[in-house]
Coordinates of C-alpha atoms in Angstrom, one line a residue:
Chain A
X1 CA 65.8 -111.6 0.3
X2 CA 63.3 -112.7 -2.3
X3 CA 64.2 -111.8 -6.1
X4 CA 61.8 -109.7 -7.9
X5 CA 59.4 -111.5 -10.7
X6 CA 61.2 -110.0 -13.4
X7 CA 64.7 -110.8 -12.0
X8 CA 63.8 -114.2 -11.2
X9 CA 63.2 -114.9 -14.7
X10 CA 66.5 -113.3 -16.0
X11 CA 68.3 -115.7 -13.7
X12 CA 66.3 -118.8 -15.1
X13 CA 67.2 -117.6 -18.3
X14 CA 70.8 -117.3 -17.3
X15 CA 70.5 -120.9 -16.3
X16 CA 68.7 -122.0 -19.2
X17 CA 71.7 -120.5 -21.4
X18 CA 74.2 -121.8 -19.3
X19 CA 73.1 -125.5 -19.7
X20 CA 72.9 -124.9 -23.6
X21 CA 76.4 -124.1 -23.6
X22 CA 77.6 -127.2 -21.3
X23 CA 75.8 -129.6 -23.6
X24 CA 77.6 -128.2 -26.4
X25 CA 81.3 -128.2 -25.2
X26 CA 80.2 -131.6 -24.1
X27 CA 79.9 -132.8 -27.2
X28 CA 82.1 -130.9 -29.1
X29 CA 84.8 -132.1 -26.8
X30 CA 84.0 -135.9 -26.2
X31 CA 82.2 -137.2 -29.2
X32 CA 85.2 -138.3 -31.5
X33 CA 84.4 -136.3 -35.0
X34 CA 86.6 -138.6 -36.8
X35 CA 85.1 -141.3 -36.1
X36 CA 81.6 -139.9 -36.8
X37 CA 82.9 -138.4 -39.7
X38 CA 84.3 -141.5 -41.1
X39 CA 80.5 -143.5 -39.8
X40 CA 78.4 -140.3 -41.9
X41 CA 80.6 -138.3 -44.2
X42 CA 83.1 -139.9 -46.4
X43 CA 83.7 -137.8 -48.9
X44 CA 84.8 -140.8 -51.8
X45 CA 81.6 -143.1 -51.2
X46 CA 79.5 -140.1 -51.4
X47 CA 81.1 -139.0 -54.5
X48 CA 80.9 -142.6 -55.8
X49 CA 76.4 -142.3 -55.7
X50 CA 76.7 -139.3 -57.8
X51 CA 75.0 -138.8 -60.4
X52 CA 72.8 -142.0 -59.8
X53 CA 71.3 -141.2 -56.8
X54 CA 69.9 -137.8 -58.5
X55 CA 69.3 -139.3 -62.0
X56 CA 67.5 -142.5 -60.8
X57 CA 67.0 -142.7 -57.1
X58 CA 65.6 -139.7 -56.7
X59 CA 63.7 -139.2 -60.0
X60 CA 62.3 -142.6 -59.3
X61 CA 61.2 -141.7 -55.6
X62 CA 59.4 -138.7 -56.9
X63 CA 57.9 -140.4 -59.8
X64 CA 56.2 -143.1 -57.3
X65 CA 55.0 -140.6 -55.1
X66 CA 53.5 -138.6 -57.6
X67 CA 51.6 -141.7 -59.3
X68 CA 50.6 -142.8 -56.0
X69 CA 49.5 -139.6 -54.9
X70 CA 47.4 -139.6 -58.3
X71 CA 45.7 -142.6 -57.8
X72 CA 45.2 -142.2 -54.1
X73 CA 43.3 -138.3 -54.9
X74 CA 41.4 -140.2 -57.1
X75 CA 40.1 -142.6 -55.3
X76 CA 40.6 -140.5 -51.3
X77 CA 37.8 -138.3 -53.3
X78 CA 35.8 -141.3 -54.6
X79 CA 35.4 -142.6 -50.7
X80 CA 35.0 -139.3 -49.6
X81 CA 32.1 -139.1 -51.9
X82 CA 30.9 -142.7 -50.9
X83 CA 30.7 -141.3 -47.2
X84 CA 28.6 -138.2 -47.9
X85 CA 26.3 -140.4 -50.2
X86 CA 22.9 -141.2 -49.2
X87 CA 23.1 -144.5 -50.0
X88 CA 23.8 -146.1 -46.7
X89 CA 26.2 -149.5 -47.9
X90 CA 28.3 -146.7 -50.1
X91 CA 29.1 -145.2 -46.4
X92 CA 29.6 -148.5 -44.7
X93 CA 32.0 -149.5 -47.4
X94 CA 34.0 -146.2 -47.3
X95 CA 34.1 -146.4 -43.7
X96 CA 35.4 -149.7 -43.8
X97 CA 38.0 -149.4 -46.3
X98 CA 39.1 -146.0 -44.4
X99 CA 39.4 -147.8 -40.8
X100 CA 41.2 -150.2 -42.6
X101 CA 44.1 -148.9 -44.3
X102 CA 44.3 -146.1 -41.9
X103 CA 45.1 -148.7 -38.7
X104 CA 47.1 -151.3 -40.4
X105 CA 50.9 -150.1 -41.3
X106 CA 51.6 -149.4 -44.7
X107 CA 54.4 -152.1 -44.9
X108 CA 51.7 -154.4 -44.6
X109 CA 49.8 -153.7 -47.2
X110 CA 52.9 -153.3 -49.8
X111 CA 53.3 -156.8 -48.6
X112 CA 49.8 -157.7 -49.5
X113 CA 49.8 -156.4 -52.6
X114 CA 52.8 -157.7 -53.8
X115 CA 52.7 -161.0 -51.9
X116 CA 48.9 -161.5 -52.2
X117 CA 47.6 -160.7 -55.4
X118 CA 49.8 -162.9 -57.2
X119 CA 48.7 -166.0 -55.3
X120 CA 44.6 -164.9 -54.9
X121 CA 44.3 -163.9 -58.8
X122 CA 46.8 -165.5 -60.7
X123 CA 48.4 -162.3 -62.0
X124 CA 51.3 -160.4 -61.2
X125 CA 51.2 -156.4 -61.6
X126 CA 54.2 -154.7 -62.7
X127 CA 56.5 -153.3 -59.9
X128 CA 55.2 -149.6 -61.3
X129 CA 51.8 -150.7 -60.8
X130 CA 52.4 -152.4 -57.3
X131 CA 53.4 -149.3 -56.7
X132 CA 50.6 -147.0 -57.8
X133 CA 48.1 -149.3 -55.8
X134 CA 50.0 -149.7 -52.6
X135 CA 51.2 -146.2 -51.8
X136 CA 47.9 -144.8 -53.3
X137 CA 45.5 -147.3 -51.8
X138 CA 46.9 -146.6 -48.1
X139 CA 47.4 -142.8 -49.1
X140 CA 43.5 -142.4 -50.3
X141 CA 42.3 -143.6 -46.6
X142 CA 44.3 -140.3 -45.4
X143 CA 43.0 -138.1 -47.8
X144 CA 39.6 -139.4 -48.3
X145 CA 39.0 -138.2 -44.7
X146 CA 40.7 -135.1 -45.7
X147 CA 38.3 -134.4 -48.8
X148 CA 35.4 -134.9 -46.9
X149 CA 36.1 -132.0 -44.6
X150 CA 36.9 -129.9 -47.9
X151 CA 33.4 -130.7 -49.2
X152 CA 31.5 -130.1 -46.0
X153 CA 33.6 -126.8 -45.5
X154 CA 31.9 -125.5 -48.9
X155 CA 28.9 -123.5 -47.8
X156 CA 25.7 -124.8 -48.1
X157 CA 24.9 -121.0 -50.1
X158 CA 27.2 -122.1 -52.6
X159 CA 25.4 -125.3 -53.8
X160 CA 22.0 -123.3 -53.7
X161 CA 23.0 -121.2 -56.1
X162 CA 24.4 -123.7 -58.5
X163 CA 20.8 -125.5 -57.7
X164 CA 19.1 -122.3 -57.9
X165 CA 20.6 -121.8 -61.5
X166 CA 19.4 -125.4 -63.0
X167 CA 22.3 -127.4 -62.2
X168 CA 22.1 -131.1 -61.2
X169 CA 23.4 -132.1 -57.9
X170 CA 26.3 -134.0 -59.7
X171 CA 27.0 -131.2 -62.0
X172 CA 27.0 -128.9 -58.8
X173 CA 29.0 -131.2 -57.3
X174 CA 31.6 -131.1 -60.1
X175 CA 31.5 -127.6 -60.9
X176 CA 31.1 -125.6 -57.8
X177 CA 31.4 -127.9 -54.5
X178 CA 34.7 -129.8 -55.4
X179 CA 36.9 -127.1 -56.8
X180 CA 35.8 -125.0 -53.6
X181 CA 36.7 -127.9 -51.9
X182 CA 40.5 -128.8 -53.3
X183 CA 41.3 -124.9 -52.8
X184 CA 40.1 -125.2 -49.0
X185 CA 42.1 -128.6 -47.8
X186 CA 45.2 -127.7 -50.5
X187 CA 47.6 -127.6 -47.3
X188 CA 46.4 -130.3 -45.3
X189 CA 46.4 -132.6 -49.0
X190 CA 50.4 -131.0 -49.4
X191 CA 50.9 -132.6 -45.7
X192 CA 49.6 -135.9 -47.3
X193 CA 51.9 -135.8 -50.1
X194 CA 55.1 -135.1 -47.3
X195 CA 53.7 -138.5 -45.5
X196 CA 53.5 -140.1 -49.3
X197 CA 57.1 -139.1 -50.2
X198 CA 58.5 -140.5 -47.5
X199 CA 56.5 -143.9 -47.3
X200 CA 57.5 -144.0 -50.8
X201 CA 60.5 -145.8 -49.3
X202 CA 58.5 -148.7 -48.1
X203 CA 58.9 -150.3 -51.4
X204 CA 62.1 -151.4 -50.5
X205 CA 60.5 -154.7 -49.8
X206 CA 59.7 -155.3 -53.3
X207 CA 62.0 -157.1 -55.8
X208 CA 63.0 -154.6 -58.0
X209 CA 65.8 -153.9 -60.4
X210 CA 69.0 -151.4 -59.9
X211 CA 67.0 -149.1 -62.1
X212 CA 64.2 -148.7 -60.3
X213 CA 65.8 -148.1 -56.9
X214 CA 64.5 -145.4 -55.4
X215 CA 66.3 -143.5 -52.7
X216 CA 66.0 -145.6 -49.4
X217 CA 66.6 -148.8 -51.7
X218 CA 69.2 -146.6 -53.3
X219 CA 70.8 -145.8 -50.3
X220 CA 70.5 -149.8 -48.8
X221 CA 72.3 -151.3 -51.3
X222 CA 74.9 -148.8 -51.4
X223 CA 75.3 -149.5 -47.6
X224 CA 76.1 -153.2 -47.7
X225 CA 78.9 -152.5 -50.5
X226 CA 80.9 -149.4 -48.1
X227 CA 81.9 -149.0 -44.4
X228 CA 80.2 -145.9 -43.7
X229 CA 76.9 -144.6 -43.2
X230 CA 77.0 -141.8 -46.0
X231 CA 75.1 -143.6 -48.3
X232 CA 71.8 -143.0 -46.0
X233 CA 72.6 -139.5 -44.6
X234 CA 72.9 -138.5 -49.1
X235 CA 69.8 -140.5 -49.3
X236 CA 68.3 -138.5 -46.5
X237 CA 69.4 -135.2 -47.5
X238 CA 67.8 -135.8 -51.0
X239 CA 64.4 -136.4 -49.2
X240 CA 64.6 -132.8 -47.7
X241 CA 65.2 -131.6 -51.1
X242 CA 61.1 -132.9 -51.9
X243 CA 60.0 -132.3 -48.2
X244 CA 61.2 -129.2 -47.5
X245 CA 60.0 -126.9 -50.0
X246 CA 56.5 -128.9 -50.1
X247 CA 56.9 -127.9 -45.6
X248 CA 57.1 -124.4 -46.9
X249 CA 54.5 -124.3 -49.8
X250 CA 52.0 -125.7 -47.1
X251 CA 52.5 -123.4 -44.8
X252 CA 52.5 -120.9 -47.6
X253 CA 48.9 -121.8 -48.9
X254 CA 47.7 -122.0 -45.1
X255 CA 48.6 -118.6 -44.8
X256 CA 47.2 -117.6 -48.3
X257 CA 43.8 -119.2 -47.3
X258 CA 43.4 -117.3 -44.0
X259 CA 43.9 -120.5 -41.9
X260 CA 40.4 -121.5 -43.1
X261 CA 40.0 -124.4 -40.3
X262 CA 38.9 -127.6 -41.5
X263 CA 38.6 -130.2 -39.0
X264 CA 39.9 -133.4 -39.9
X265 CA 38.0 -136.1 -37.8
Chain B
X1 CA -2.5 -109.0 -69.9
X2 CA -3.6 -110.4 -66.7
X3 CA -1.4 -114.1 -67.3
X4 CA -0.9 -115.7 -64.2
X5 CA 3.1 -116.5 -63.7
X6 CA 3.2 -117.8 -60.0
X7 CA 0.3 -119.9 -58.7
X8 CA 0.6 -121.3 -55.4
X9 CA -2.3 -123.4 -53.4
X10 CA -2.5 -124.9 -49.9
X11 CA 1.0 -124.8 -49.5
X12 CA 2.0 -126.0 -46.1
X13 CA 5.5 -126.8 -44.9
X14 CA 7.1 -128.2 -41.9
X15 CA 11.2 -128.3 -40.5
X16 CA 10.1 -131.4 -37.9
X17 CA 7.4 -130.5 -35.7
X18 CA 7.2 -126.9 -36.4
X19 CA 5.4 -125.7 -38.6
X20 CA 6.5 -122.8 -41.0
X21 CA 4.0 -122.5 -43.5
X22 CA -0.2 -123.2 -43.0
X23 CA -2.4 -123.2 -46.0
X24 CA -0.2 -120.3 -48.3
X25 CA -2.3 -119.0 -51.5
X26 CA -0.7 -116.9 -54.0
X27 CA -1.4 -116.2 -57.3
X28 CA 1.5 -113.6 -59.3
X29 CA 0.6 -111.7 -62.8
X30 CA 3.3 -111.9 -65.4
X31 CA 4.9 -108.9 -64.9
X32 CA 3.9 -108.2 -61.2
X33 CA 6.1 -107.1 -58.5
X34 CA 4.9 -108.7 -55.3
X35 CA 6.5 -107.8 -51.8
X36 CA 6.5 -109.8 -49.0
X37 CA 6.7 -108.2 -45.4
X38 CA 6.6 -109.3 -42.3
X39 CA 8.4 -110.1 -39.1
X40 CA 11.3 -112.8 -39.1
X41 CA 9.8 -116.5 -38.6
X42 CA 6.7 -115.5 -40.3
X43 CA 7.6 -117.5 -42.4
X44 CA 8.4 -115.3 -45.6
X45 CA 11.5 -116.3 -46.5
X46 CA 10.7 -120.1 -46.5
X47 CA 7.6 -119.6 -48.8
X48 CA 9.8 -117.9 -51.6
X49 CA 12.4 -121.2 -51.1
X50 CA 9.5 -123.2 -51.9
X51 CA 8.8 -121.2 -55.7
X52 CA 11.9 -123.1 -56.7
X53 CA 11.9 -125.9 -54.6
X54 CA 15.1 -125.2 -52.5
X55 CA 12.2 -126.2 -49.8
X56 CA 10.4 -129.5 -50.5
X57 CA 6.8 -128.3 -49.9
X58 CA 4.7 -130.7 -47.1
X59 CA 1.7 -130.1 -48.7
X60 CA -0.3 -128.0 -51.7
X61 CA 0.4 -127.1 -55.2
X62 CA 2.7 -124.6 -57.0
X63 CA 2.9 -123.7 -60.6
X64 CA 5.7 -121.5 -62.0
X65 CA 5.2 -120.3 -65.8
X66 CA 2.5 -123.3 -66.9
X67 CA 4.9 -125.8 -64.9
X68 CA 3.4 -127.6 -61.8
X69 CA 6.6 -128.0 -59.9
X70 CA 5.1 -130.3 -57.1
X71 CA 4.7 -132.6 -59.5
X72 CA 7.1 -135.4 -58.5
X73 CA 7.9 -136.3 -62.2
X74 CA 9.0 -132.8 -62.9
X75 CA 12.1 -131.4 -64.5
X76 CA 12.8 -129.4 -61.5
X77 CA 16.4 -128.8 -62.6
X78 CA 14.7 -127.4 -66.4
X79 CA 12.1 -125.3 -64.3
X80 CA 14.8 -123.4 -62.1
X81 CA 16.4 -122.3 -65.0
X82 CA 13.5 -119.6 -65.7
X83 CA 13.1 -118.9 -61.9
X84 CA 16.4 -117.1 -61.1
X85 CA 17.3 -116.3 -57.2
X86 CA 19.1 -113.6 -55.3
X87 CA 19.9 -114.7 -51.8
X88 CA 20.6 -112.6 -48.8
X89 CA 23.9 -113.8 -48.6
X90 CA 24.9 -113.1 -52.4
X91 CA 26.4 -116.7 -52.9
X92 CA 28.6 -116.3 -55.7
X93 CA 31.0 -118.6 -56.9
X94 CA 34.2 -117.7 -54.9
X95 CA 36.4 -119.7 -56.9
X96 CA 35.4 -117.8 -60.2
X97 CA 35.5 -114.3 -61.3
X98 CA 33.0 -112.1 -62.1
X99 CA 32.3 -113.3 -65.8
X100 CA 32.5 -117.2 -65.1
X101 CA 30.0 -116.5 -62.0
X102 CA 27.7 -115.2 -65.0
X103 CA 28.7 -117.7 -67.7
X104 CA 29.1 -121.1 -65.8
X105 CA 25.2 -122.1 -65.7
X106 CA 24.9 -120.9 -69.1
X107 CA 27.5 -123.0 -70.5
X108 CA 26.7 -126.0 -68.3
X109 CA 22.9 -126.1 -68.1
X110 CA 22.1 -124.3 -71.3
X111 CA 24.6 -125.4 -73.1
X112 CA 25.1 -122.1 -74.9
X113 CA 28.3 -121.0 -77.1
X114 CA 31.0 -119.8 -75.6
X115 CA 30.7 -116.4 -77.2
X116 CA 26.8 -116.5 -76.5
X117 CA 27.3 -117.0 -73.0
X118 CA 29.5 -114.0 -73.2
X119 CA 27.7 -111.5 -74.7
X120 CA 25.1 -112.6 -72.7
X121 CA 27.2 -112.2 -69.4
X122 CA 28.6 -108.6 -70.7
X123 CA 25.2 -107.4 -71.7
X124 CA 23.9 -108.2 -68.1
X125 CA 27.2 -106.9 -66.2
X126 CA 25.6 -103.4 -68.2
X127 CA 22.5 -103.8 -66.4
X128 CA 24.0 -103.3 -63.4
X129 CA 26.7 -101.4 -63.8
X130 CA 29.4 -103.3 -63.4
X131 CA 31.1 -103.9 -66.5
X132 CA 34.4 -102.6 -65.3
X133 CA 34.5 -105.7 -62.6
X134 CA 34.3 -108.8 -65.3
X135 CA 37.1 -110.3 -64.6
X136 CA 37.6 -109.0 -60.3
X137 CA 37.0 -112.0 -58.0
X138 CA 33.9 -112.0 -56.2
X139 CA 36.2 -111.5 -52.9
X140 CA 37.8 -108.4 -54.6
X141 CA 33.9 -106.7 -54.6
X142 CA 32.1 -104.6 -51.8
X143 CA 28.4 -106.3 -50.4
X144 CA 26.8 -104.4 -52.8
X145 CA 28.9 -105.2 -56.1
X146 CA 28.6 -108.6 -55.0
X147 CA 24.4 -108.3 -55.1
X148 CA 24.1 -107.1 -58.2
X149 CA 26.8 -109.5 -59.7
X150 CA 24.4 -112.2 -58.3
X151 CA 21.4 -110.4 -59.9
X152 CA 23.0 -110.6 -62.8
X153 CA 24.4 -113.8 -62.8
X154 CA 20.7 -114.6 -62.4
X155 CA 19.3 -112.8 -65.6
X156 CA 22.0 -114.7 -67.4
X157 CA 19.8 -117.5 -67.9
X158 CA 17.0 -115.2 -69.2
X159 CA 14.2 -116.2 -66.4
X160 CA 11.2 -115.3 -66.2
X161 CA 10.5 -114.7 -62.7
X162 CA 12.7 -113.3 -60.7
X163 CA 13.0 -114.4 -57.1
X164 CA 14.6 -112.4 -53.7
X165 CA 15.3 -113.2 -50.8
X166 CA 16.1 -110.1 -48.6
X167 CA 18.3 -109.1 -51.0
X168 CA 19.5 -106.2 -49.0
X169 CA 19.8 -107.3 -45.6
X170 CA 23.4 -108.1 -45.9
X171 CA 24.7 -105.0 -47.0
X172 CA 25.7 -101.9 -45.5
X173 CA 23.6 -98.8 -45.4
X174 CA 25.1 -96.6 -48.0
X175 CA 25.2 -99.4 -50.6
X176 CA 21.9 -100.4 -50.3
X177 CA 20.4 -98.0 -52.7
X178 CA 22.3 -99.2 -55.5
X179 CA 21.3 -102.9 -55.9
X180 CA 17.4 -101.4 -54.7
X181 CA 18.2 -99.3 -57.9
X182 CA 18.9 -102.0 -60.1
X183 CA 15.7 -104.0 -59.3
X184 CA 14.1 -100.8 -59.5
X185 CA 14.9 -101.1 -63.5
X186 CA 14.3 -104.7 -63.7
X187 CA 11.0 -103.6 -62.3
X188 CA 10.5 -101.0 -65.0
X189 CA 11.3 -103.6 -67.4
X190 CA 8.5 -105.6 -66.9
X191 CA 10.2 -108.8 -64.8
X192 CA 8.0 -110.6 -62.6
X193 CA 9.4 -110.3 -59.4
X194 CA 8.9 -111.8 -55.8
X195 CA 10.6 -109.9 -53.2
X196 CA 11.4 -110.5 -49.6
X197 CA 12.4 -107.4 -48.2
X198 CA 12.3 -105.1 -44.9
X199 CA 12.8 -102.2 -47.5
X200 CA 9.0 -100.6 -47.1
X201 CA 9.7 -97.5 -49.2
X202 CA 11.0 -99.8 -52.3
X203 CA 7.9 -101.8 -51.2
X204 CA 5.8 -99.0 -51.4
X205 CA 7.0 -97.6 -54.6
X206 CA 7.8 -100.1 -56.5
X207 CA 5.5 -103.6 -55.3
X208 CA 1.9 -104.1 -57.3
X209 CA 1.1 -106.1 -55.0
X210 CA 2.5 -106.4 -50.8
X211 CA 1.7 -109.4 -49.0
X212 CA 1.6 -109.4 -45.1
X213 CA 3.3 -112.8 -43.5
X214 CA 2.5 -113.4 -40.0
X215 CA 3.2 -116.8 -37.9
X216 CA 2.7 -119.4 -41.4
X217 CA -0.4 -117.1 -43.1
X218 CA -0.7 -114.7 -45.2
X219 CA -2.3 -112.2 -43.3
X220 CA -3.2 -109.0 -45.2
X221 CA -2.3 -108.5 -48.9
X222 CA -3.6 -105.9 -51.8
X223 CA -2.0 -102.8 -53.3
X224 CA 1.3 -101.6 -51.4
X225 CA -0.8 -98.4 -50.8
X226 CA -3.1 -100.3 -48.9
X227 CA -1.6 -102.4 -47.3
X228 CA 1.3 -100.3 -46.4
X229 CA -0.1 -97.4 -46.0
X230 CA -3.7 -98.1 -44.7
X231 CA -3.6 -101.6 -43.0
X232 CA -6.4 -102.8 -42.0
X233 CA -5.6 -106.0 -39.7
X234 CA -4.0 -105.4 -35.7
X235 CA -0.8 -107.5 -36.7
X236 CA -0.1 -105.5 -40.1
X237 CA 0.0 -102.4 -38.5
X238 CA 1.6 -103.2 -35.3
X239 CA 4.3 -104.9 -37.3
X240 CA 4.4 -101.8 -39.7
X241 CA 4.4 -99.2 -36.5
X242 CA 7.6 -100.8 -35.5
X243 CA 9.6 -101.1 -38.9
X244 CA 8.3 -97.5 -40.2
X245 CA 9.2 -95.9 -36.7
X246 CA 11.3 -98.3 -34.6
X247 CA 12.5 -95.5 -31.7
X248 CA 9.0 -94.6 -30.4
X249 CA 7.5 -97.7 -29.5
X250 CA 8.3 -99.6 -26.4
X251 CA 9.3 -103.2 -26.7
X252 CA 6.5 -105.3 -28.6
X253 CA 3.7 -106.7 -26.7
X254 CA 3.8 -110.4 -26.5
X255 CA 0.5 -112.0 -28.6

């Protein structure tokens, strides 16, 4: 006899239960926990990265997000400006950088800029710096594209008043379009900053001292001096200490804002 | 007393190949109200862009308080800040309140005090009655709190020519009457004002002057009396049959 829609889909919920619960035992039963406790969660080695892995690692990953998230806002909103201008090279030049930075990984281009600039000018930025420039430079190609979308999402009603009242098309610009603007993409930009914490880590690659570590660095060198993998499961709980609430506050201001759509091409 | 405050000549203007406005000439009195009627894509609403040069006129001449405005080495940012604007669509500043809508372009284009711009902003809130609402969020306001916010964010920067642009189209019926008030008063007060509007008894009572807009011309224009009330060309008072008393007429002939 054929089952009924409705009781069809209790048994294939049955069934899906019933497969949950297998997998579990599963594991519960055959993965050996001291073993993985001993690989993850030794209690002395992660005992031995406190308070340093607070008090530097982490204070230092945040600090190089937040100055290249600075730098990258600053100059994500100067190419977003470059690709609205009329000028046609400003949007050829905007576009380019954009494409750029956007297709290549970031690793490369910490490498460039640490590697590279050295040997084409003859200088040598310091590591805070190198920093600044490599996580904001690849960040501002994200958020440039972002921007835009803020600024074309302002309505056109809103710059005809400011025009309609005297103001300049730069002093419009300033005053009315780009505030409108920040408040409209302020969840997408928090997404950015999520991405920017965590290719904060990338600067691993660069030679820098024990008190400038920040937490992936932190957590490597840590590693090669103990027999168990706590040192990157600490270093990976501290990143959900940033990520997480900045998950929430996005989803927060998406829900403030109405879900205001802005498509990101 | 008859200064002229608006002159407009052979004004033509074009969005591609279509072309909106054909030979316009208007002359405004300081201290005129002058209504402009007529069905949508006469044109009416694109001739009172071009008084402040939101529109880029084609072609012809327009002169705004001694200012020729199509001349291309104008101060056209200077000149707007004596032609103030209401839109249909009110167009505050959503990211400020009430008082910063009204003090902003003070501050930044005038440059005025901060306390200037202030009492300034306050005295015009009066105006229009909305005192109580300085510091409410233009998002926090009904349609029609939100119009005469606009119109006074406009008289902030003391103009002296007021322009309209269906300024009651957007609103709901029962709220219409109180921003209609308000530029009722402004009317009293002696503002030059150019109004597009739908509104024919506020036309009728309160215009000088109504001008009749019909595929780029003007068609008909003298004393709202007249014009509303008498009209003497087909188009006028077909149009007017169908506003006045929209139930008992059929669906408009084509022409």
């Amino acid at each position: 006899m054929a089952l009924s829609r409705r009781k069809r889909a209790q048994y294939i919920r049955y069934v899906q239960y019933g497969v949950l619960i297998v997998v579990v035992l599963l594991v519960a039963f055959l993965a050996d926990w001291g073993q993985i406790r001993r690989a993850f969660l030794n209690p002395e080695i992660a005992a031995s990265m406190f308070p340093n892995v607070i008090t530097v690692a982490l204070k230092n990953t945040i600090v190089y997000t937040a100055l290249g998230f600075g730098f990258g806002l600053a100059l994500g909103l100067v190419l977003a400006l470059m690709k609205l201008s009329s000028v046609a090279p400003y949007r050829w030049i905007a576009t380019v950088y954009i494409e750029f930075f956007r297709g290549v990984p970031a690793l490369l281009v910490f490498i460039g800029i640490y590697y590279g600039v050295p040997i084409a000018f003859q200088m040598q930025f310091p590591p805070l710096t190198t920093v600044m420039l490599a996580l904001g430079g690849v960040g501002a190609a994200y958020m440039a594209e972002t921007i835009r979308a803020g600024l074309q999402a302002v309505p056109k009603g809103q710059v005809e008043a400011a025009r309609s009242l005297g103001m300049s098309s730069g002093r419009a610009m300033i005053t009315i379009v780009i505030p409108q603007a920040f408040r409209i993409i302020l969840p997408p930009l928090t997404n950015e900053l999520i991405l920017l914490t965590k290719d904060s880590s990338l600067i691993y690659i660069l030679g820098l001292f024990r008190e400038q570590y920040e937490l992936t660095k932190f957590g490597r060198e840590t590693l090669s001096r103990s027999p168990s993998l706590t040192p990157i499961l600490i270093a990976g709980l501290c990143y959900l200490i940033i990520t997480l609430p900045l998950g929430y506050l996005s989803r927060y201001l998406e829900k403030r804002t109405g879900g205001k759509k802005v498509s990101v091409v | 007393m008859s200064e002229i405050c608006v002159e407009i000549s052979g004004l033509k203007k074009s969005f591609g190949p279509l072309e909106v406005l054909k030979n316009i000439d208007l002359s405004v009195n300081r201290g005129d109200v002058v209504c402009i009627i007529g069905p949508s894509g006469s044109g009416k609403s694109t001739l009172l862009r071009c008084v402040n040069l939101l529109e880029e006129p084609n072609g012809g001449k327009i002169t705004v308080n001694g200012t020729e405005l199509t001349d291309p080495d104008v101060d056209i940012d200077r000149a707007r800040t004596k032609i103030g604007m209401v839109f249909q669509g009110f167009n505050l500043f959503s990211h400020l309140n009430v008082l910063n809508n009204l003090m902003v372009a003070q501050r930044k284009v005038l440059k005025r005090s901060e306390r200037e711009a202030r009492e300034v902003a306050l005295r015009n809130l009066d105006r229009v009655g909305l005192r109580d609402k300085v510091a409410a969020m233009p998002a926090q306001l009904s349609g029609g709190q939100q119009q005469r916010a606009a119109i006074a964010r406009a008289l902030s920067m003391d103009p002296e020519v007021m322009l309209f642009d269906e300024p009651t189209s957007a609103l709901d019926p029962e709220l219409v009457g109180d921003v209609l008030g308000v530029m009722r008063q402004l009317a009293d007060e002696g503002m030059t004002m150019l109004v597009v509007t739908h509104e024919m008894q506020f036309a009728r009572e309160v215009a000088d002057k109504v001008i009749f807009m019909d595929g780029g011309y003007i068609v008909e224009e003298g004393p709202a009396a007249e014009v509303i009330g008498n009209p003497q060309e087909e188009r006028t008072k077909s149009f007017l049959a169908r506003v006045l008393d929209p139930t008992h007429h059929g669906p408009s002939d084509p022409d």
